[in-house]
Amino acid sequence: MMLTPAHHFRDIERKPEYLQPEKCVPPPYPGPAGAMWFIRDGCGIACAIVTWFLVLYAEFVVLFVMLIPSRDYAYSIVNGILFNLLAFLALASHCRAMLTDPGAVPKGNATKEFIESLQLKPGQVVYKCPKCCSIKPDRAHHCSVCKRCIRKMDHHCPWVNNCVGENNQKYFVLFTMYIALISLHALIMVGFHFLRCFEEDWTKCSSFSPPTTVILLILLCFEGLLFFIFTSVMFGTQVHSICTDETGIERLKRKHQPREYRGSWKFVQDIFGGTFSLNWFNPFSGPWHPKPLSDGDWVQQAASTSETDNTEMTEERSGDTKDEDSVEVTDE
């Protein structure tokens, strides 16, 4: 993961004037419910295409180099069905993670009318993102690639061309899990195929020539080993973040500071959709009723009196102040 700090100011004040709402245009008319979400980022689109290409390459080698030429029909049918099922679920999870709104905050809602409608009380503050002119709820962070503030943003992943946030974390976890499984399955089949070819004539264990067969199997072995390690680490990191209710950005911001344990089985249920069932592993089943933001979600309690009192000074020295909410993490 790569940590990219950005330097800009963070607006904290109970009075709308300090948030400079006149510089914010009214938010656009909301699109239809369930509208497709897609990030137009060249690097992310290229990484997504490469992901599909690598899975399809593994499909080609497994089917046409190892399974179809095999004379053990039961072995070919069982492993063919299992591998294709896992590959389908992996690609379906990838599409859902890429095309699902991760939890974007409405853009441009830091208007004077909206701030006044919150009816803030003494001791309450609102946080404004100066990049997308949005009022940021608690635990929301700005992504410079998506150009939006994302609720419970864990990191931006170029391989799915999207942020991993509140609404699509389940699909990202499933994607890493299924990629790890098909990588492990491919490695096991490559090992068995090499053993069979060493025991028999190489010309009989594949429909391709022996040099071509060896090259295709070595490339698949390298791909499977690389992605098995990478996705296994990402899967474990995501499961740990869900169980402890701490995103990757929050963990990096906290660094070595002690943190109170907040882990709960409820966090896992919220992400995967209710009590444990097969729907947890279904990429076509959504999270557990993600709730829309209410007025209370925009308001936070001031950390201290001095934080509120020093707002004007913070804005005046904005060029020298580091915004901790603008830390961006990518799994490059």
PDB file of N, CA and C in Angstrom, residues 135-216:
ATOM      1  N   ILE A 135     -20.267  18.351   2.701  1.00  0.00           N
ATOM      2  CA  ILE A 135     -20.225  18.156   4.143  1.00  0.00           C
ATOM      3  C   ILE A 135     -19.912  16.691   4.397  1.00  0.00           C
ATOM      4  N   LYS A 136     -18.843  16.459   5.149  1.00  0.00           N
ATOM      5  CA  LYS A 136     -18.364  15.086   5.331  1.00  0.00           C
ATOM      6  C   LYS A 136     -18.951  14.463   6.587  1.00  0.00           C
ATOM      7  N   PRO A 137     -19.623  13.336   6.468  1.00  0.00           N
ATOM      8  CA  PRO A 137     -20.066  12.613   7.665  1.00  0.00           C
ATOM      9  C   PRO A 137     -18.867  12.029   8.397  1.00  0.00           C
ATOM     10  N   ASP A 138     -19.116  11.505   9.561  1.00  0.00           N
ATOM     11  CA  ASP A 138     -18.063  10.857  10.324  1.00  0.00           C
ATOM     12  C   ASP A 138     -17.511   9.671   9.541  1.00  0.00           C
ATOM     13  N   ARG A 139     -16.177   9.516   9.535  1.00  0.00           N
ATOM     14  CA  ARG A 139     -15.448   8.417   8.914  1.00  0.00           C
ATOM     15  C   ARG A 139     -15.498   8.447   7.382  1.00  0.00           C
ATOM     16  N   ALA A 140     -15.811   9.613   6.821  1.00  0.00           N
ATOM     17  CA  ALA A 140     -15.748   9.759   5.365  1.00  0.00           C
ATOM     18  C   ALA A 140     -14.411  10.380   4.988  1.00  0.00           C
ATOM     19  N   HIS A 141     -13.881   9.990   3.828  1.00  0.00           N
ATOM     20  CA  HIS A 141     -12.593  10.492   3.357  1.00  0.00           C
ATOM     21  C   HIS A 141     -12.682  10.793   1.869  1.00  0.00           C
ATOM     22  N   HIS A 142     -11.884  11.749   1.440  1.00  0.00           N
ATOM     23  CA  HIS A 142     -11.901  12.146   0.028  1.00  0.00           C
ATOM     24  C   HIS A 142     -10.941  11.290  -0.780  1.00  0.00           C
ATOM     25  N   CYS A 143     -11.410  10.814  -1.935  1.00  0.00           N
ATOM     26  CA  CYS A 143     -10.571  10.048  -2.858  1.00  0.00           C
ATOM     27  C   CYS A 143     -10.244  10.937  -4.047  1.00  0.00           C
ATOM     28  N   SER A 144      -8.965  11.122  -4.317  1.00  0.00           N
ATOM     29  CA  SER A 144      -8.555  11.997  -5.412  1.00  0.00           C
ATOM     30  C   SER A 144      -8.793  11.366  -6.776  1.00  0.00           C
ATOM     31  N   VAL A 145      -8.970  10.044  -6.824  1.00  0.00           N
ATOM     32  CA  VAL A 145      -9.246   9.376  -8.102  1.00  0.00           C
ATOM     33  C   VAL A 145     -10.735   9.432  -8.420  1.00  0.00           C
ATOM     34  N   CYS A 146     -11.560   9.068  -7.449  1.00  0.00           N
ATOM     35  CA  CYS A 146     -13.018   9.129  -7.642  1.00  0.00           C
ATOM     36  C   CYS A 146     -13.523  10.565  -7.588  1.00  0.00           C
ATOM     37  N   LYS A 147     -12.713  11.464  -6.993  1.00  0.00           N
ATOM     38  CA  LYS A 147     -13.084  12.880  -6.839  1.00  0.00           C
ATOM     39  C   LYS A 147     -14.373  13.043  -6.034  1.00  0.00           C
ATOM     40  N   ARG A 148     -14.541  12.184  -5.055  1.00  0.00           N
ATOM     41  CA  ARG A 148     -15.699  12.234  -4.158  1.00  0.00           C
ATOM     42  C   ARG A 148     -15.257  11.839  -2.761  1.00  0.00           C
ATOM     43  N   CYS A 149     -16.039  12.251  -1.770  1.00  0.00           N
ATOM     44  CA  CYS A 149     -15.854  11.765  -0.411  1.00  0.00           C
ATOM     45  C   CYS A 149     -16.614  10.450  -0.279  1.00  0.00           C
ATOM     46  N   ILE A 150     -15.963   9.447   0.294  1.00  0.00           N
ATOM     47  CA  ILE A 150     -16.517   8.101   0.387  1.00  0.00           C
ATOM     48  C   ILE A 150     -16.694   7.728   1.849  1.00  0.00           C
ATOM     49  N   ARG A 151     -17.898   7.264   2.205  1.00  0.00           N
ATOM     50  CA  ARG A 151     -18.171   6.839   3.586  1.00  0.00           C
ATOM     51  C   ARG A 151     -17.402   5.550   3.908  1.00  0.00           C
ATOM     52  N   LYS A 152     -16.732   5.540   5.050  1.00  0.00           N
ATOM     53  CA  LYS A 152     -15.946   4.399   5.517  1.00  0.00           C
ATOM     54  C   LYS A 152     -15.000   3.904   4.424  1.00  0.00           C
ATOM     55  N   MET A 153     -14.327   4.836   3.782  1.00  0.00           N
ATOM     56  CA  MET A 153     -13.380   4.484   2.719  1.00  0.00           C
ATOM     57  C   MET A 153     -12.200   3.720   3.300  1.00  0.00           C
ATOM     58  N   ASP A 154     -11.940   2.537   2.751  1.00  0.00           N
ATOM     59  CA  ASP A 154     -10.785   1.744   3.188  1.00  0.00           C
ATOM     60  C   ASP A 154      -9.564   2.084   2.348  1.00  0.00           C
ATOM     61  N   HIS A 155      -9.693   2.065   1.042  1.00  0.00           N
ATOM     62  CA  HIS A 155      -8.625   2.451   0.128  1.00  0.00           C
ATOM     63  C   HIS A 155      -9.193   2.483  -1.287  1.00  0.00           C
ATOM     64  N   HIS A 156      -8.430   3.045  -2.201  1.00  0.00           N
ATOM     65  CA  HIS A 156      -8.817   2.995  -3.617  1.00  0.00           C
ATOM     66  C   HIS A 156      -8.017   1.884  -4.280  1.00  0.00           C
ATOM     67  N   CYS A 157      -8.718   0.952  -4.898  1.00  0.00           N
ATOM     68  CA  CYS A 157      -8.064  -0.200  -5.522  1.00  0.00           C
ATOM     69  C   CYS A 157      -8.112  -0.051  -7.037  1.00  0.00           C
ATOM     70  N   PRO A 158      -6.979   0.091  -7.703  1.00  0.00           N
ATOM     71  CA  PRO A 158      -7.008   0.206  -9.166  1.00  0.00           C
ATOM     72  C   PRO A 158      -7.454  -1.068  -9.858  1.00  0.00           C
ATOM     73  N   TRP A 159      -7.314  -2.225  -9.203  1.00  0.00           N
ATOM     74  CA  TRP A 159      -7.683  -3.491  -9.846  1.00  0.00           C
ATOM     75  C   TRP A 159      -9.187  -3.622 -10.024  1.00  0.00           C
ATOM     76  N   VAL A 160      -9.967  -2.922  -9.197  1.00  0.00           N
ATOM     77  CA  VAL A 160     -11.418  -2.894  -9.398  1.00  0.00           C
ATOM     78  C   VAL A 160     -11.875  -1.517  -9.864  1.00  0.00           C
ATOM     79  N   ASN A 161     -10.915  -0.614 -10.108  1.00  0.00           N
ATOM     80  CA  ASN A 161     -11.213   0.732 -10.603  1.00  0.00           C
ATOM     81  C   ASN A 161     -12.275   1.417  -9.754  1.00  0.00           C
ATOM     82  N   ASN A 162     -12.116   1.331  -8.447  1.00  0.00           N
ATOM     83  CA  ASN A 162     -13.109   1.920  -7.551  1.00  0.00           C
ATOM     84  C   ASN A 162     -12.532   1.988  -6.143  1.00  0.00           C
ATOM     85  N   CYS A 163     -13.184   2.800  -5.322  1.00  0.00           N
ATOM     86  CA  CYS A 163     -12.869   2.804  -3.899  1.00  0.00           C
ATOM     87  C   CYS A 163     -13.531   1.600  -3.236  1.00  0.00           C
ATOM     88  N   VAL A 164     -12.926   1.137  -2.168  1.00  0.00           N
ATOM     89  CA  VAL A 164     -13.553   0.125  -1.316  1.00  0.00           C
ATOM     90  C   VAL A 164     -14.134   0.863  -0.131  1.00  0.00           C
ATOM     91  N   GLY A 165     -15.462   0.882  -0.051  1.00  0.00           N
ATOM     92  CA  GLY A 165     -16.139   1.652   0.986  1.00  0.00           C
ATOM     93  C   GLY A 165     -17.286   0.897   1.603  1.00  0.00           C
ATOM     94  N   GLU A 166     -18.187   1.652   2.178  1.00  0.00           N
ATOM     95  CA  GLU A 166     -19.275   1.081   2.975  1.00  0.00           C
ATOM     96  C   GLU A 166     -20.171   0.140   2.178  1.00  0.00           C
ATOM     97  N   ASN A 167     -20.454   0.479   0.918  1.00  0.00           N
ATOM     98  CA  ASN A 167     -21.459  -0.271   0.160  1.00  0.00           C
ATOM     99  C   ASN A 167     -20.905  -1.394  -0.707  1.00  0.00           C
ATOM    100  N   ASN A 168     -19.601  -1.411  -0.975  1.00  0.00           N
ATOM    101  CA  ASN A 168     -19.072  -2.448  -1.871  1.00  0.00           C
ATOM    102  C   ASN A 168     -17.936  -3.261  -1.260  1.00  0.00           C
ATOM    103  N   GLN A 169     -17.722  -3.125   0.048  1.00  0.00           N
ATOM    104  CA  GLN A 169     -16.635  -3.875   0.672  1.00  0.00           C
ATOM    105  C   GLN A 169     -16.880  -5.380   0.596  1.00  0.00           C
ATOM    106  N   LYS A 170     -18.126  -5.799   0.698  1.00  0.00           N
ATOM    107  CA  LYS A 170     -18.436  -7.230   0.599  1.00  0.00           C
ATOM    108  C   LYS A 170     -17.964  -7.781  -0.728  1.00  0.00           C
ATOM    109  N   TYR A 171     -18.253  -7.075  -1.825  1.00  0.00           N
ATOM    110  CA  TYR A 171     -17.886  -7.565  -3.144  1.00  0.00           C
ATOM    111  C   TYR A 171     -16.375  -7.618  -3.315  1.00  0.00           C
ATOM    112  N   PHE A 172     -15.664  -6.659  -2.722  1.00  0.00           N
ATOM    113  CA  PHE A 172     -14.207  -6.677  -2.813  1.00  0.00           C
ATOM    114  C   PHE A 172     -13.636  -7.852  -2.028  1.00  0.00           C
ATOM    115  N   VAL A 173     -14.192  -8.140  -0.856  1.00  0.00           N
ATOM    116  CA  VAL A 173     -13.732  -9.277  -0.062  1.00  0.00           C
ATOM    117  C   VAL A 173     -13.975 -10.578  -0.825  1.00  0.00           C
ATOM    118  N   LEU A 174     -15.162 -10.710  -1.436  1.00  0.00           N
ATOM    119  CA  LEU A 174     -15.460 -11.917  -2.216  1.00  0.00           C
ATOM    120  C   LEU A 174     -14.535 -12.038  -3.418  1.00  0.00           C
ATOM    121  N   PHE A 175     -14.238 -10.908  -4.056  1.00  0.00           N
ATOM    122  CA  PHE A 175     -13.338 -10.925  -5.206  1.00  0.00           C
ATOM    123  C   PHE A 175     -11.960 -11.452  -4.816  1.00  0.00           C
ATOM    124  N   THR A 176     -11.392 -10.942  -3.730  1.00  0.00           N
ATOM    125  CA  THR A 176     -10.079 -11.415  -3.295  1.00  0.00           C
ATOM    126  C   THR A 176     -10.130 -12.880  -2.869  1.00  0.00           C
ATOM    127  N   MET A 177     -11.218 -13.298  -2.238  1.00  0.00           N
ATOM    128  CA  MET A 177     -11.331 -14.688  -1.797  1.00  0.00           C
ATOM    129  C   MET A 177     -11.405 -15.641  -2.985  1.00  0.00           C
ATOM    130  N   TYR A 178     -12.242 -15.324  -3.981  1.00  0.00           N
ATOM    131  CA  TYR A 178     -12.403 -16.226  -5.121  1.00  0.00           C
ATOM    132  C   TYR A 178     -11.154 -16.242  -6.005  1.00  0.00           C
ATOM    133  N   ILE A 179     -10.478 -15.100  -6.143  1.00  0.00           N
ATOM    134  CA  ILE A 179      -9.222 -15.088  -6.906  1.00  0.00           C
ATOM    135  C   ILE A 179      -8.173 -15.944  -6.204  1.00  0.00           C
ATOM    136  N   ALA A 180      -8.102 -15.861  -4.879  1.00  0.00           N
ATOM    137  CA  ALA A 180      -7.160 -16.695  -4.128  1.00  0.00           C
ATOM    138  C   ALA A 180      -7.485 -18.178  -4.303  1.00  0.00           C
ATOM    139  N   LEU A 181      -8.775 -18.516  -4.307  1.00  0.00           N
ATOM    140  CA  LEU A 181      -9.176 -19.917  -4.448  1.00  0.00           C
ATOM    141  C   LEU A 181      -8.862 -20.469  -5.829  1.00  0.00           C
ATOM    142  N   ILE A 182      -9.165 -19.697  -6.890  1.00  0.00           N
ATOM    143  CA  ILE A 182      -8.870 -20.227  -8.231  1.00  0.00           C
ATOM    144  C   ILE A 182      -7.358 -20.262  -8.471  1.00  0.00           C
ATOM    145  N   SER A 183      -6.609 -19.352  -7.843  1.00  0.00           N
ATOM    146  CA  SER A 183      -5.147 -19.396  -7.971  1.00  0.00           C
ATOM    147  C   SER A 183      -4.596 -20.656  -7.312  1.00  0.00           C
ATOM    148  N   LEU A 184      -5.092 -20.958  -6.115  1.00  0.00           N
ATOM    149  CA  LEU A 184      -4.656 -22.176  -5.426  1.00  0.00           C
ATOM    150  C   LEU A 184      -5.067 -23.418  -6.207  1.00  0.00           C
ATOM    151  N   HIS A 185      -6.297 -23.423  -6.723  1.00  0.00           N
ATOM    152  CA  HIS A 185      -6.782 -24.566  -7.513  1.00  0.00           C
ATOM    153  C   HIS A 185      -5.929 -24.764  -8.760  1.00  0.00           C
ATOM    154  N   ALA A 186      -5.592 -23.671  -9.448  1.00  0.00           N
ATOM    155  CA  ALA A 186      -4.758 -23.769 -10.647  1.00  0.00           C
ATOM    156  C   ALA A 186      -3.369 -24.298 -10.309  1.00  0.00           C
ATOM    157  N   LEU A 187      -2.785 -23.837  -9.190  1.00  0.00           N
ATOM    158  CA  LEU A 187      -1.460 -24.319  -8.793  1.00  0.00           C
ATOM    159  C   LEU A 187      -1.470 -25.813  -8.512  1.00  0.00           C
ATOM    160  N   ILE A 188      -2.506 -26.300  -7.858  1.00  0.00           N
ATOM    161  CA  ILE A 188      -2.605 -27.736  -7.561  1.00  0.00           C
ATOM    162  C   ILE A 188      -2.729 -28.537  -8.855  1.00  0.00           C
ATOM    163  N   MET A 189      -3.568 -28.061  -9.791  1.00  0.00           N
ATOM    164  CA  MET A 189      -3.734 -28.781 -11.052  1.00  0.00           C
ATOM    165  C   MET A 189      -2.458 -28.754 -11.884  1.00  0.00           C
ATOM    166  N   VAL A 190      -1.723 -27.641 -11.865  1.00  0.00           N
ATOM    167  CA  VAL A 190      -0.444 -27.575 -12.586  1.00  0.00           C
ATOM    168  C   VAL A 190       0.539 -28.586 -12.011  1.00  0.00           C
ATOM    169  N   GLY A 191       0.582 -28.708 -10.682  1.00  0.00           N
ATOM    170  CA  GLY A 191       1.468 -29.690 -10.060  1.00  0.00           C
ATOM    171  C   GLY A 191       1.137 -31.107 -10.469  1.00  0.00           C
ATOM    172  N   PHE A 192      -0.142 -31.472 -10.447  1.00  0.00           N
ATOM    173  CA  PHE A 192      -0.556 -32.813 -10.858  1.00  0.00           C
ATOM    174  C   PHE A 192      -0.261 -33.047 -12.338  1.00  0.00           C
ATOM    175  N   HIS A 193      -0.446 -32.019 -13.167  1.00  0.00           N
ATOM    176  CA  HIS A 193      -0.218 -32.179 -14.600  1.00  0.00           C
ATOM    177  C   HIS A 193       1.252 -32.392 -14.901  1.00  0.00           C
ATOM    178  N   PHE A 194       2.129 -31.662 -14.229  1.00  0.00           N
ATOM    179  CA  PHE A 194       3.566 -31.867 -14.417  1.00  0.00           C
ATOM    180  C   PHE A 194       3.960 -33.293 -14.020  1.00  0.00           C
ATOM    181  N   LEU A 195       3.428 -33.771 -12.897  1.00  0.00           N
ATOM    182  CA  LEU A 195       3.760 -35.134 -12.468  1.00  0.00           C
ATOM    183  C   LEU A 195       3.293 -36.158 -13.483  1.00  0.00           C
ATOM    184  N   ARG A 196       2.099 -35.975 -14.035  1.00  0.00           N
ATOM    185  CA  ARG A 196       1.567 -36.924 -15.015  1.00  0.00           C
ATOM    186  C   ARG A 196       2.373 -36.892 -16.306  1.00  0.00           C
ATOM    187  N   CYS A 197       2.800 -35.687 -16.713  1.00  0.00           N
ATOM    188  CA  CYS A 197       3.576 -35.572 -17.949  1.00  0.00           C
ATOM    189  C   CYS A 197       4.972 -36.156 -17.801  1.00  0.00           C
ATOM    190  N   PHE A 198       5.552 -36.064 -16.583  1.00  0.00           N
ATOM    191  CA  PHE A 198       6.858 -36.661 -16.370  1.00  0.00           C
ATOM    192  C   PHE A 198       6.775 -38.187 -16.397  1.00  0.00           C
ATOM    193  N   GLU A 199       5.666 -38.721 -15.910  1.00  0.00           N
ATOM    194  CA  GLU A 199       5.496 -40.176 -15.883  1.00  0.00           C
ATOM    195  C   GLU A 199       5.140 -40.732 -17.259  1.00  0.00           C
ATOM    196  N   GLU A 200       4.459 -39.955 -18.086  1.00  0.00           N
ATOM    197  CA  GLU A 200       4.038 -40.402 -19.400  1.00  0.00           C
ATOM    198  C   GLU A 200       4.817 -39.645 -20.483  1.00  0.00           C
ATOM    199  N   ASP A 201       4.409 -39.876 -21.716  1.00  0.00           N
ATOM    200  CA  ASP A 201       4.996 -39.166 -22.844  1.00  0.00           C
ATOM    201  C   ASP A 201       4.396 -37.758 -22.907  1.00  0.00           C
ATOM    202  N   TRP A 202       5.255 -36.741 -23.032  1.00  0.00           N
ATOM    203  CA  TRP A 202       4.791 -35.356 -23.069  1.00  0.00           C
ATOM    204  C   TRP A 202       3.850 -35.104 -24.235  1.00  0.00           C
ATOM    205  N   THR A 203       4.005 -35.834 -25.312  1.00  0.00           N
ATOM    206  CA  THR A 203       3.150 -35.619 -26.485  1.00  0.00           C
ATOM    207  C   THR A 203       1.727 -36.113 -26.254  1.00  0.00           C
ATOM    208  N   LYS A 204       1.525 -36.926 -25.213  1.00  0.00           N
ATOM    209  CA  LYS A 204       0.204 -37.477 -24.945  1.00  0.00           C
ATOM    210  C   LYS A 204      -0.539 -36.742 -23.830  1.00  0.00           C
ATOM    211  N   CYS A 205       0.148 -35.895 -23.081  1.00  0.00           N
ATOM    212  CA  CYS A 205      -0.508 -35.234 -21.949  1.00  0.00           C
ATOM    213  C   CYS A 205      -1.046 -33.860 -22.303  1.00  0.00           C
ATOM    214  N   SER A 206      -0.870 -33.432 -23.554  1.00  0.00           N
ATOM    215  CA  SER A 206      -1.407 -32.143 -23.971  1.00  0.00           C
ATOM    216  C   SER A 206      -1.549 -32.131 -25.483  1.00  0.00           C
ATOM    217  N   SER A 207      -2.491 -31.344 -25.969  1.00  0.00           N
ATOM    218  CA  SER A 207      -2.690 -31.211 -27.410  1.00  0.00           C
ATOM    219  C   SER A 207      -1.701 -30.228 -28.027  1.00  0.00           C
ATOM    220  N   PHE A 208      -0.932 -29.521 -27.192  1.00  0.00           N
ATOM    221  CA  PHE A 208       0.094 -28.609 -27.678  1.00  0.00           C
ATOM    222  C   PHE A 208       1.455 -29.309 -27.676  1.00  0.00           C
ATOM    223  N   SER A 209       2.412 -28.712 -28.335  1.00  0.00           N
ATOM    224  CA  SER A 209       3.762 -29.269 -28.342  1.00  0.00           C
ATOM    225  C   SER A 209       4.365 -29.169 -26.945  1.00  0.00           C
ATOM    226  N   PRO A 210       5.312 -30.038 -26.595  1.00  0.00           N
ATOM    227  CA  PRO A 210       5.907 -29.992 -25.248  1.00  0.00           C
ATOM    228  C   PRO A 210       6.493 -28.639 -24.862  1.00  0.00           C
ATOM    229  N   PRO A 211       7.259 -27.943 -25.741  1.00  0.00           N
ATOM    230  CA  PRO A 211       7.768 -26.625 -25.320  1.00  0.00           C
ATOM    231  C   PRO A 211       6.657 -25.620 -25.040  1.00  0.00           C
ATOM    232  N   THR A 212       5.613 -25.617 -25.907  1.00  0.00           N
ATOM    233  CA  THR A 212       4.498 -24.694 -25.683  1.00  0.00           C
ATOM    234  C   THR A 212       3.766 -25.025 -24.393  1.00  0.00           C
ATOM    235  N   THR A 213       3.576 -26.309 -24.155  1.00  0.00           N
ATOM    236  CA  THR A 213       2.892 -26.736 -22.928  1.00  0.00           C
ATOM    237  C   THR A 213       3.649 -26.285 -21.685  1.00  0.00           C
ATOM    238  N   VAL A 214       4.970 -26.460 -21.701  1.00  0.00           N
ATOM    239  CA  VAL A 214       5.790 -26.074 -20.542  1.00  0.00           C
ATOM    240  C   VAL A 214       5.713 -24.572 -20.315  1.00  0.00           C
ATOM    241  N   ILE A 215       5.802 -23.785 -21.393  1.00  0.00           N
ATOM    242  CA  ILE A 215       5.760 -22.326 -21.253  1.00  0.00           C
ATOM    243  C   ILE A 215       4.410 -21.876 -20.692  1.00  0.00           C
ATOM    244  N   LEU A 216       3.317 -22.420 -21.227  1.00  0.00           N
ATOM    245  CA  LEU A 216       1.984 -22.039 -20.748  1.00  0.00           C
ATOM    246  C   LEU A 216       1.791 -22.410 -19.280  1.00  0.00           C
TER     247      LEU A 216
END
